[in-house]
Short mmCIF file of C-alpha atoms and ligand atoms in Angstrom, two decimals:
data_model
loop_
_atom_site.label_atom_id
_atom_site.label_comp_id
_atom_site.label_asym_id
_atom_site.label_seq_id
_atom_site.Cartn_x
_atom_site.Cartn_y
_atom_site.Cartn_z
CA UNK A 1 -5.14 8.72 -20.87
CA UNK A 2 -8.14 7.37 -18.94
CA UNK A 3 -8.19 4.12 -17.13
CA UNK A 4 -9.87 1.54 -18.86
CA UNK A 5 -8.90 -1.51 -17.05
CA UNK A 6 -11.50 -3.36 -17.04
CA UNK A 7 -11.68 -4.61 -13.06
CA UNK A 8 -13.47 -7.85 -13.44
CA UNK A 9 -10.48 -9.36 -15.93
CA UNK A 10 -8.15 -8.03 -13.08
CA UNK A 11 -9.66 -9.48 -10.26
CA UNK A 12 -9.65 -13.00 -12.30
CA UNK A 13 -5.87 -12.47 -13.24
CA UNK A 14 -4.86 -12.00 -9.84
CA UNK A 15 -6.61 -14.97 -8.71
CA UNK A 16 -5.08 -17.28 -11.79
CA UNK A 17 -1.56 -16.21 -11.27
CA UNK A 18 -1.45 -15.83 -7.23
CA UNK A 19 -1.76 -12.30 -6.69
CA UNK A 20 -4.62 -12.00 -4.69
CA UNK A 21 -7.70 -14.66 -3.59
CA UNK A 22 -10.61 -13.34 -1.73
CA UNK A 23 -10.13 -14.91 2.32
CA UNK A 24 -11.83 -17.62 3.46
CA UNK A 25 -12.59 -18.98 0.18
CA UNK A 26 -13.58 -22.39 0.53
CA UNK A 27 -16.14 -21.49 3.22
CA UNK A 28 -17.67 -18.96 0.65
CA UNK A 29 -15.39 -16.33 1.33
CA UNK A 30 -15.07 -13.59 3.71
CA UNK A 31 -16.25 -10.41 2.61
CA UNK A 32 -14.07 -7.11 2.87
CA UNK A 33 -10.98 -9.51 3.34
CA UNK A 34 -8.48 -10.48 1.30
CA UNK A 35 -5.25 -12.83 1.22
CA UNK A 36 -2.10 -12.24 -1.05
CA UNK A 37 -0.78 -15.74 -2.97
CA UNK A 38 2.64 -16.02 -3.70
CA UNK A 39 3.08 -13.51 -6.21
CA UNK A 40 0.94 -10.48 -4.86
CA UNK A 41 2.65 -10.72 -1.14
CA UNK A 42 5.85 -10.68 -2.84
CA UNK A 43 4.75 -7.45 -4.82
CA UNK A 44 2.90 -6.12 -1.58
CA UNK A 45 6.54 -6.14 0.39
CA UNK A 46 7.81 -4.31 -2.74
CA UNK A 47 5.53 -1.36 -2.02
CA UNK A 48 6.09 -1.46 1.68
CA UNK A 49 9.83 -1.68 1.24
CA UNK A 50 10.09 1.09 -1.40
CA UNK A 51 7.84 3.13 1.15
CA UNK A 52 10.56 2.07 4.16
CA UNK A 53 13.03 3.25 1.91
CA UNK A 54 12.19 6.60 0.79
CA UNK A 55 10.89 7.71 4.17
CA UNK A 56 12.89 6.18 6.74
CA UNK A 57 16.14 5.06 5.62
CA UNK A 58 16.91 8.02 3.71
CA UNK A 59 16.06 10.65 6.07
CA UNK A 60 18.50 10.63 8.97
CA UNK A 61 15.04 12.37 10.70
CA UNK A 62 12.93 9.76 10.82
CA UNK A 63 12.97 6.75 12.90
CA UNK A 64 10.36 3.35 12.58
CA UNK A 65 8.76 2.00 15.18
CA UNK A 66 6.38 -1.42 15.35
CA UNK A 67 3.43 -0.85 17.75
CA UNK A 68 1.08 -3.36 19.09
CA UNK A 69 -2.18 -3.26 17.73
CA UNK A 70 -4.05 -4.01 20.97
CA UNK A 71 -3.43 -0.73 23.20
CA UNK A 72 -4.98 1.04 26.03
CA UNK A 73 -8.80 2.06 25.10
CA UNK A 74 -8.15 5.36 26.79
CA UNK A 75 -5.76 6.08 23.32
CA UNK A 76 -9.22 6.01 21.55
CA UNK A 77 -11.12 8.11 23.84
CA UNK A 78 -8.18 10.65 23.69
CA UNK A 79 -7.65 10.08 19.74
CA UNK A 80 -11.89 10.86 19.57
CA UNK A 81 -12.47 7.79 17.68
CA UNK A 82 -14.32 6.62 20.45
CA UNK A 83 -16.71 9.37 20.18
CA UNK A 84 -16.72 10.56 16.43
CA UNK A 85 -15.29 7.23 13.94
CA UNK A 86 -18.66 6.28 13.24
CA UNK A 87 -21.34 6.35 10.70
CA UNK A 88 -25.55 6.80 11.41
CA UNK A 89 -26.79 3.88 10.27
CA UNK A 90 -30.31 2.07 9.67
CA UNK A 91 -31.75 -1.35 9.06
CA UNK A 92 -34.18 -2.99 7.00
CA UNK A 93 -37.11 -4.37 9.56
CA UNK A 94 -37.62 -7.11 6.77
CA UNK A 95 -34.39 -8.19 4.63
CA UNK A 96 -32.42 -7.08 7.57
CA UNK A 97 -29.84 -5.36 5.57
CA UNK A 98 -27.80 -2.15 6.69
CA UNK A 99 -27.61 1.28 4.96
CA UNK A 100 -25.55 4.35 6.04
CA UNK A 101 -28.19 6.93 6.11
CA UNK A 102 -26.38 9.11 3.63
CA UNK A 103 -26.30 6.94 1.39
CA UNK A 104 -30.12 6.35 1.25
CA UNK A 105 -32.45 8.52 -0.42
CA UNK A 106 -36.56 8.16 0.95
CA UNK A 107 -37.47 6.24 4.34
CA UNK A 108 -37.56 2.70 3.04
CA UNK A 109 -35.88 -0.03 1.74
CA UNK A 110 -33.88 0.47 -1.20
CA UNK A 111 -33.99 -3.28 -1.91
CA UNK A 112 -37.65 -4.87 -0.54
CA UNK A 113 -39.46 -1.45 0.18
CA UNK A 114 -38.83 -2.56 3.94
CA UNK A 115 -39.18 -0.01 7.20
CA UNK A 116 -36.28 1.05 8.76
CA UNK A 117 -35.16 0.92 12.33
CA UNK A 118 -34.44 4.16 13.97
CA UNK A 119 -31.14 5.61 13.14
CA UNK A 120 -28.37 4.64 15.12
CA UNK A 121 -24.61 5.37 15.66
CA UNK A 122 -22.23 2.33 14.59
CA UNK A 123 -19.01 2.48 15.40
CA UNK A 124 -16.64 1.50 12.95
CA UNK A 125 -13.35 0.17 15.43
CA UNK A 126 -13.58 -3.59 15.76
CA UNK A 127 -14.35 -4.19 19.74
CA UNK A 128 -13.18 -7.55 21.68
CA UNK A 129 -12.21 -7.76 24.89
CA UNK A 130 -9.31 -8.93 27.08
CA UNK A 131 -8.83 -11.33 29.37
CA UNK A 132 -11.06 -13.84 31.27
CA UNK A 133 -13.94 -11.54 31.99
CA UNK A 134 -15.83 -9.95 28.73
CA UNK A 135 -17.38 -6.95 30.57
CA UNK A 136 -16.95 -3.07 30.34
CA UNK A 137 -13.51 -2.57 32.22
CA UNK A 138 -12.29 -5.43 29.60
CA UNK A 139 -13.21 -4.01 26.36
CA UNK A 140 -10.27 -3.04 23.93
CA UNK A 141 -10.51 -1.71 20.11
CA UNK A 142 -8.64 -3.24 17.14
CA UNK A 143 -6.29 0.12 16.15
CA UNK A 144 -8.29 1.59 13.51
CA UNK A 145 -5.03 3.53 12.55
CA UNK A 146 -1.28 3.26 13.31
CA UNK A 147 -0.63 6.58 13.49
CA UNK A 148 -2.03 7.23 17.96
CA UNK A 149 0.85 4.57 18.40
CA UNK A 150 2.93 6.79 17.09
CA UNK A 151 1.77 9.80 19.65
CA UNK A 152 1.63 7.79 22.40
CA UNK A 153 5.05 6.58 22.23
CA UNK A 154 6.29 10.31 21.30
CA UNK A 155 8.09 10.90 24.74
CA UNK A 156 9.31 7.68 24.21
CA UNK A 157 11.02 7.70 20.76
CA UNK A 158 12.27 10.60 21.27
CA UNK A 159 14.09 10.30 24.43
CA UNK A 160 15.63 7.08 23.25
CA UNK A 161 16.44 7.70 19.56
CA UNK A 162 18.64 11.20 20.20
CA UNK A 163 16.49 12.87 17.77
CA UNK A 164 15.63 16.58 17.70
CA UNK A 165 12.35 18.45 16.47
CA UNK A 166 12.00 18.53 13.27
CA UNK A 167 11.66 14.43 13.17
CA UNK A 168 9.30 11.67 12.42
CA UNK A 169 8.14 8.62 13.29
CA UNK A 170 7.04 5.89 10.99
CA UNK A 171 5.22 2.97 10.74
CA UNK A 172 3.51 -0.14 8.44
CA UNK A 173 1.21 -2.00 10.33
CA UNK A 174 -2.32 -3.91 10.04
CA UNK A 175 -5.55 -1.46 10.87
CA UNK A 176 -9.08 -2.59 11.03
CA UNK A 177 -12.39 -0.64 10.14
CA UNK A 178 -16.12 -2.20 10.27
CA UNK A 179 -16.66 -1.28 7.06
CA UNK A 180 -20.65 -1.36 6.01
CA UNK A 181 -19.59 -1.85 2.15
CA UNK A 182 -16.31 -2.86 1.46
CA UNK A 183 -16.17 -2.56 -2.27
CA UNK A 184 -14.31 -2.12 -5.40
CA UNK A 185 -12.03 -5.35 -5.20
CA UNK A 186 -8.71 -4.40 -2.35
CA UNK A 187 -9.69 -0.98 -2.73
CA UNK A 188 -11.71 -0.46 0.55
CA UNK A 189 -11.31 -3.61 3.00
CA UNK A 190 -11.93 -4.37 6.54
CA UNK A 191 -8.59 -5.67 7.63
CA UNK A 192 -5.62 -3.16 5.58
CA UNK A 193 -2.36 -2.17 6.19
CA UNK A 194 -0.99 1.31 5.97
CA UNK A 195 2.47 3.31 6.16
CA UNK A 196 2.24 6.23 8.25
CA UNK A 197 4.55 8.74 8.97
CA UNK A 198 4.24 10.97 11.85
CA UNK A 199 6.45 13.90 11.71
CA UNK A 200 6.89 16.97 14.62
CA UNK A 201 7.91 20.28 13.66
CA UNK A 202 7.81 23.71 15.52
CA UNK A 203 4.93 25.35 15.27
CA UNK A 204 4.94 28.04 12.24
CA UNK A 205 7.40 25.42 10.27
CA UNK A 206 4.20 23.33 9.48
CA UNK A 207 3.22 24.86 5.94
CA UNK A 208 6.87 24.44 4.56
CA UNK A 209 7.07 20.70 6.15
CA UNK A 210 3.92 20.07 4.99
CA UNK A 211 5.10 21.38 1.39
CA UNK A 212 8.39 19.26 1.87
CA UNK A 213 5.78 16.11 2.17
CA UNK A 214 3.53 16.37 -0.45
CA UNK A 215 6.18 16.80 -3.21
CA UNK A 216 8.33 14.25 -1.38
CA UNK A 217 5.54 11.74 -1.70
CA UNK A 218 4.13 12.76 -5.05
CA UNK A 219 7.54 11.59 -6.44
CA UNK A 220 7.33 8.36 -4.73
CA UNK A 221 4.24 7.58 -6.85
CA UNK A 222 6.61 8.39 -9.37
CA UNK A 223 9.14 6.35 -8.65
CA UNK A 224 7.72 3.38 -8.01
CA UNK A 225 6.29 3.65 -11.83
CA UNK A 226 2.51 5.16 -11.87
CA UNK A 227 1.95 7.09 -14.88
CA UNK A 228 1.96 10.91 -13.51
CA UNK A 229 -1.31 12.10 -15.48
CA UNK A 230 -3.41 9.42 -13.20
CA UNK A 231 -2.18 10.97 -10.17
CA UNK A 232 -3.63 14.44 -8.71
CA UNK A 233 -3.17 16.55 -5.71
CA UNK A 234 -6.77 17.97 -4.33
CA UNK A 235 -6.73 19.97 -1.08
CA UNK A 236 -9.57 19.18 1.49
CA UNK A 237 -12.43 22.12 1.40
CA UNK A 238 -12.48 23.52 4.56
CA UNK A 239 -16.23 21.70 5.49
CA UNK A 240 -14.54 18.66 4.84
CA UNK A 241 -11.81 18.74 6.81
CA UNK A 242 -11.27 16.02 9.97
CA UNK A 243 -11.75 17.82 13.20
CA UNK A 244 -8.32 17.91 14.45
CA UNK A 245 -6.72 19.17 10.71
CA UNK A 246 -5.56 22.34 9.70
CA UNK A 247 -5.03 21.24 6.44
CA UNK A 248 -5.13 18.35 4.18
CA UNK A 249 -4.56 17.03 0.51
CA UNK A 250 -5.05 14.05 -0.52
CA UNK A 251 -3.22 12.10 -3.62
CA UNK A 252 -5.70 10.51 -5.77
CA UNK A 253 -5.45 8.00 -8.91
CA UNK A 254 -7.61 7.85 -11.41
CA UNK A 255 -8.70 3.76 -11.21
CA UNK A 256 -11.25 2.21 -13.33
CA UNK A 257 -14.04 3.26 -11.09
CA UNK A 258 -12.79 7.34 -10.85
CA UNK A 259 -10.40 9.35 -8.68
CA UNK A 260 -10.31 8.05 -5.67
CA UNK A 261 -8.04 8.86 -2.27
CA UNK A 262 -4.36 6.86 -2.13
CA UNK A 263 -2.89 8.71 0.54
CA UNK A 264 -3.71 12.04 2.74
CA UNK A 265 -1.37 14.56 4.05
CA UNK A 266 -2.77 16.57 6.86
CA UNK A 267 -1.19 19.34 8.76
CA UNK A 268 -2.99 17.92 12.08
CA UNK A 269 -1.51 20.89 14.30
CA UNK A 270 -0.95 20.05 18.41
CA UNK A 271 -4.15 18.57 18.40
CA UNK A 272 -2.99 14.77 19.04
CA UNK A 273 -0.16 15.43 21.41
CA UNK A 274 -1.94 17.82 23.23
CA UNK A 275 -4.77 15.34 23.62
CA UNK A 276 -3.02 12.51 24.76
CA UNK A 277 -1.03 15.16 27.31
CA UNK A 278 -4.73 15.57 28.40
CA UNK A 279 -5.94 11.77 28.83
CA UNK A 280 -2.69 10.41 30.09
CA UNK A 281 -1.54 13.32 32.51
CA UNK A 282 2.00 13.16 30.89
CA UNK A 283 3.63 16.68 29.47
CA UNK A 284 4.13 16.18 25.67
CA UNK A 285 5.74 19.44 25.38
CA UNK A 286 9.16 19.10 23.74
CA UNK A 287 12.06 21.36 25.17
CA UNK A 288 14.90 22.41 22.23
CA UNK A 289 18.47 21.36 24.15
CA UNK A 290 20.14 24.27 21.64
CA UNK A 291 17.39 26.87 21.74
CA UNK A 292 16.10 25.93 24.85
CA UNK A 293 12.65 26.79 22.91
CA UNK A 294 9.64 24.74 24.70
CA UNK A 295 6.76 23.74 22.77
CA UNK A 296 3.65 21.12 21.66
CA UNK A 297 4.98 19.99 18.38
CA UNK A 298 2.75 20.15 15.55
CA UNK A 299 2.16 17.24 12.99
CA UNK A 300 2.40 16.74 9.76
CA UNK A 301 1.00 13.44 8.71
CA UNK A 302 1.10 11.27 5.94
CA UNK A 303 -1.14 8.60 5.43
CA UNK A 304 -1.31 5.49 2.61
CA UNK A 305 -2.93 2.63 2.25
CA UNK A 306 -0.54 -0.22 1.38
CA UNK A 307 -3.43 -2.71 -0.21
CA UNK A 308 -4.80 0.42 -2.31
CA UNK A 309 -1.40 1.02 -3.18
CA UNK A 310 -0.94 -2.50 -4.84
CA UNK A 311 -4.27 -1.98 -6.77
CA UNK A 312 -3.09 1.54 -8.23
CA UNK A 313 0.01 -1.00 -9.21
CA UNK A 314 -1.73 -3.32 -10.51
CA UNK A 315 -4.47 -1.02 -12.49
CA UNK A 316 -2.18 1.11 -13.74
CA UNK A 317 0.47 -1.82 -15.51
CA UNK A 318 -2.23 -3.71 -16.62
CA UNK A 319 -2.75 -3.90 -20.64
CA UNK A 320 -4.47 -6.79 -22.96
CA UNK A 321 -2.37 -5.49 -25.96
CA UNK A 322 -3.36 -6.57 -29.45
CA UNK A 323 -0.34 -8.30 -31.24
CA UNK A 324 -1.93 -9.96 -34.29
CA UNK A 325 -5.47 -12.07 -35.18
CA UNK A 326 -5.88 -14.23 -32.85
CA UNK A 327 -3.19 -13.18 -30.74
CA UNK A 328 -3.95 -10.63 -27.30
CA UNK A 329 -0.82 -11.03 -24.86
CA UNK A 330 -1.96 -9.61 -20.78
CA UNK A 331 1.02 -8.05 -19.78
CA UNK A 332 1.45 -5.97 -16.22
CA UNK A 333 3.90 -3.00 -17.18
CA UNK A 334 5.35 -3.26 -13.80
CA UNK A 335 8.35 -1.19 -12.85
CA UNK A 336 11.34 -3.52 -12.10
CA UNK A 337 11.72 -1.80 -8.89
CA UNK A 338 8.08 -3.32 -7.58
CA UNK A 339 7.55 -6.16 -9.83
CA UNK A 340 7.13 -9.31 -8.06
CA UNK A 341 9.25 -11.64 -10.00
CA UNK A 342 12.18 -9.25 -11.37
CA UNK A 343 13.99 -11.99 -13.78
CA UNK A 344 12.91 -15.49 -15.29
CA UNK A 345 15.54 -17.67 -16.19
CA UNK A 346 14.97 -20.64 -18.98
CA UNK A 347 16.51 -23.08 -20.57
CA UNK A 348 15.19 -23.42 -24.04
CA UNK A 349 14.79 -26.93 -24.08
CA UNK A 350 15.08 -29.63 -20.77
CA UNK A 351 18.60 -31.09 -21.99
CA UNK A 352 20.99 -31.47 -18.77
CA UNK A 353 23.44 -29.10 -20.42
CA UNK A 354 21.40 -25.97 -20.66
CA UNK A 355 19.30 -26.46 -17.03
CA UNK A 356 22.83 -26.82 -15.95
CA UNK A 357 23.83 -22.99 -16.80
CA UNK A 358 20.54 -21.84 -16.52
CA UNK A 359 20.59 -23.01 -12.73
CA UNK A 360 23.78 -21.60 -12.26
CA UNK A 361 22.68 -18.32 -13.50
CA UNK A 362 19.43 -18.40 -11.55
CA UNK A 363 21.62 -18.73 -7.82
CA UNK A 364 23.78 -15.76 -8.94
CA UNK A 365 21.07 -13.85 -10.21
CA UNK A 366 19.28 -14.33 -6.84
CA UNK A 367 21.38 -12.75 -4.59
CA UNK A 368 20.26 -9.38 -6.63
CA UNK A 369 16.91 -9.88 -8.04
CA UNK A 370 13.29 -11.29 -7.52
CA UNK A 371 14.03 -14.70 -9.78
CA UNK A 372 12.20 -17.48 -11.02
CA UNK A 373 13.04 -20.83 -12.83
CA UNK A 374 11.18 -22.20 -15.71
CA UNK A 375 11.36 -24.91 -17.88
CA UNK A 376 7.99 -25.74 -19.17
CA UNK A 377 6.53 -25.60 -21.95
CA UNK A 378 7.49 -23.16 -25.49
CA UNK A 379 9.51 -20.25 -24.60
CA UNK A 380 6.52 -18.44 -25.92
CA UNK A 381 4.54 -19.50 -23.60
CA UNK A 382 6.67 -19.12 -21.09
CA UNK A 383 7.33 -15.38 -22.16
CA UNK A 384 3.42 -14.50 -21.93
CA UNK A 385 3.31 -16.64 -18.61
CA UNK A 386 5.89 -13.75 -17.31
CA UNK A 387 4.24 -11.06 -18.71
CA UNK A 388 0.78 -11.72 -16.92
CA UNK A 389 2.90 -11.35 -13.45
CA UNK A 390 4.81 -8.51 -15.00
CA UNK A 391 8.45 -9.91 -14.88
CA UNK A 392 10.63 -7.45 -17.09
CA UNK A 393 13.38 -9.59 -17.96
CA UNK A 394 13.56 -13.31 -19.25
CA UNK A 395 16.86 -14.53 -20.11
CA UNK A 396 17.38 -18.11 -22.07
CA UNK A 397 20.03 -19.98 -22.46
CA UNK A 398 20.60 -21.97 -25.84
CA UNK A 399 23.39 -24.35 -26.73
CA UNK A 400 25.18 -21.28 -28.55
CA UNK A 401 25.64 -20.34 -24.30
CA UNK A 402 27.63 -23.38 -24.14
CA UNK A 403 29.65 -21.81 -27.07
CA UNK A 404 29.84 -17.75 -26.61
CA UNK A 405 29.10 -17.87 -22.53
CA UNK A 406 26.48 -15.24 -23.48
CA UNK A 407 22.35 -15.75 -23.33
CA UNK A 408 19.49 -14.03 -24.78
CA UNK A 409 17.90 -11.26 -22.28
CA UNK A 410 14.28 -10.68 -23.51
CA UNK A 411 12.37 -7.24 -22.99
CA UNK A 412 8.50 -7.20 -21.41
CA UNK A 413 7.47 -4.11 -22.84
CA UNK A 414 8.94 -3.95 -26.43
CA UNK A 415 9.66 -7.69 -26.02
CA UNK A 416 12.86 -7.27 -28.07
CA UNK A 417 15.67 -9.82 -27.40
CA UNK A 418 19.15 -9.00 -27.46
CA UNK A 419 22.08 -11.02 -26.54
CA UNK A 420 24.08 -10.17 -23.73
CA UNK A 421 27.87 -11.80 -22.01
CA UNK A 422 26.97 -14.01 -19.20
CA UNK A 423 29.72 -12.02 -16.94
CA UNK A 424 27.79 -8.60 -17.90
CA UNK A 425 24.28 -9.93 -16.59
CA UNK A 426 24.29 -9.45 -12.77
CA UNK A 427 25.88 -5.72 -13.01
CA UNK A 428 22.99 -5.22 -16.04
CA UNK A 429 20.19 -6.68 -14.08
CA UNK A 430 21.22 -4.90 -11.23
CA UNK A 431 21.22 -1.45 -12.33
CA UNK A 432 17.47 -1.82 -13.78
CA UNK A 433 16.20 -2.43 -10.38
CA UNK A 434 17.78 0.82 -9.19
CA UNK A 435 15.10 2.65 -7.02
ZN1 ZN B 501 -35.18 -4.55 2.91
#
């Protein structure tokens, strides 16, 4: 089923209920940044944790690390980003304004007809410098990735974590890119995080590892609740692959504006290690201590974007479903496992005696689930306030709690109720937040 979500009604949900605001706002905004509210950094930690899960904590293989993003500028040099991560661009003599030269077509202003500058090479790392002294032996790069870190620290990580080859290291952290268009909402922004995973393997291993990856990561997607037929796998043609990959695929989702990349997994060979072993002068050859085999590891990376991530969420739970004349409910069919608040708790009306239990319920709930307390308003509205945020339980508690210590547990998607034995609840909630 295509996507149909219409992006502008998104955008305007997630700034009503909390999810996401553009930065800077009040000062007329930033552009190509963006800040979570309450609601969207809770769902953004969802994602992250679900990623943390699945690739670190259940492979006894792989190991996290938390890198600095300042490093050594040499790591750039090495990494070639110093050299290649940039785009031609052009100006406008008159309106000023920047094109990639790709993306024009003719020698003149697309906008005012203007004359361009010569073309020139803009480098897409943020630059600042350290120190005191803003000069050349100062200068230092934003990261632009996570993952040289990750290679740098190789020797590192593995002498201290007891690991053997085949093993990865892993990472969430912030990345910056000088983006020239930042567009389409969260999708591509100038401040992002990502989850990376760096994982060595003996040469002529890659293809299966690589393999192991991709499926292991397709079913993530799964997991975490995005509808399989708007996912695809596409392999890289060979004139598009990066300079240092063998191979690459990347997962795509079909949004609102076409297929477009989530994630890539490239089989990037030696090349990094043997780079850095290059720049820094340190061996990055790996020695087996049971084979005694002595090698460069090869790579196999894989590479998401945890902001693009949260839109594919978001796009792909989001329905304005027709209920009756005069009556559209939003609803975000969010799986428990990511949604942002994960049970609602309500009294059904503000009498001491009900806000009472419900409280009660709410602390033991809480120690399990995402939860949230409400008491205002109808319980219808307070159902379709849930909805828009994608909660997929509400439970109420009526005076017949007070009689048959059981409440009503209401259902997001088919938003049937059904009543259910207060000492049943935590052990049912429970389970339907199993990842
Ligand atoms: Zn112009």
């Amino acid at each position: 089923m295509k996507n149909t979500v219409d992006m502008e009604k998104l955008v305007s949900l997630c700034k009503r209920r909390g999810i996401i605001f553009q930065s800077s706002e009040i000062y007329g905004g930033m552009n190509g940044c963006w800040d979570f509210g309450p609601v969207g950094c809770e769902l953004k930690r969802k994602v992250k944790d679900l990623w943390w899960k699945d690739v670190v904590q259940h492979h006894d293989n792989v190991v996290g690390m938390d890198a600095s993003i300042i490093m050594h500028p040499r790591i750039w040099e090495a990494s070639g980003h110093v050299a290649n991560f940039k785009d031609v661009m052009v100006d406008c003599k008159e309106c000023k304004r920047r094109y990639r030269i790709d993306h024009v077509e003719g020698d003149c202003c697309p906008e005012c007809g203007g004359e361009f500058t010569e073309p020139r090479d803009f480098n897409l790392m943020f630059k600042t410098y350290v120190g005191a002294v803003a000069d050349d032996a100062s200068v230092a790069y934003l990261r632009p990735e996570t993952a040289q870190a990750i290679f740098a620290q190789f020797l590192t990580v593995l002498n201290s974590s007891r690991q053997r080859v085949p093993f990865g290291i892993a990472q969430i952290g912030k990345s910056f890119r000088n983006e020239i268009t930042p567009r389409n909402f969260i999708f591509r922004s100038r401040e992002f995080e990502q989850m990376e995973l760096e994982f060595f393997v003996e040469p002529g291993t890659d293809e299966d590892w690589n393999n192991y990856w991709v499926e292991r990561r397709i079913k993530w997607y799964h997991k975490i609740g995005i509808k399989p037929e708007r996912l695809r796998i596409r392999p890289h043609e060979k004139d598009e692959l990066a300079h240092y990959a063998k191979s690459c695929v990347d997962i795509e989702y079909e949004f609102p504006f076409g297929w477009q990349e989530l994630e890539g997994i490239a089989n990037r060979s030696d090349f990094d290690l043997s780079q850095h072993q290059e720049f820094s002068g340190k061996k990055m050859n790996y020695r087996d201590p049971i084979t005694g085999k002595d090698f460069i590891p090869w790579v196999i990376e894989t590479s998401a974007g945890v902001d693009r991530i949260v839109l594919t969420v978001l796009a792909d739970a989001y329905e304005e479903q027709f209920l009756a004349e005069d009556d559209t409910r939003v609803v975000l069919h969010l799986a428990p496992c990511v949604a942002p608040v994960q049970v609602a708790i309500f009294p059904l009306f503000k009498k001491p005696q009900l806000q009472e239990v419900a409280k009660k319920i709410e602390e033991n709930l809480r120690k399990h689930a995402l939860t949230s307390y409400d008491e205002i308003g109808s319980i219808g509205k307070r159902y379709r306030r849930q909805d828009e945020i994608g909660t997929p339980f509400c439970v109420t508690v009526d005076y017949e709690t007070l009689e048959d210590n059981a409440v009503t547990i209401r259902f997001r998607d088919s938003m049937e109720q059904e009543r259910i034995s207060l000492d049943r609840i935590v052990s049912f909630i429970s389970e339907q937040l199993d990842f």
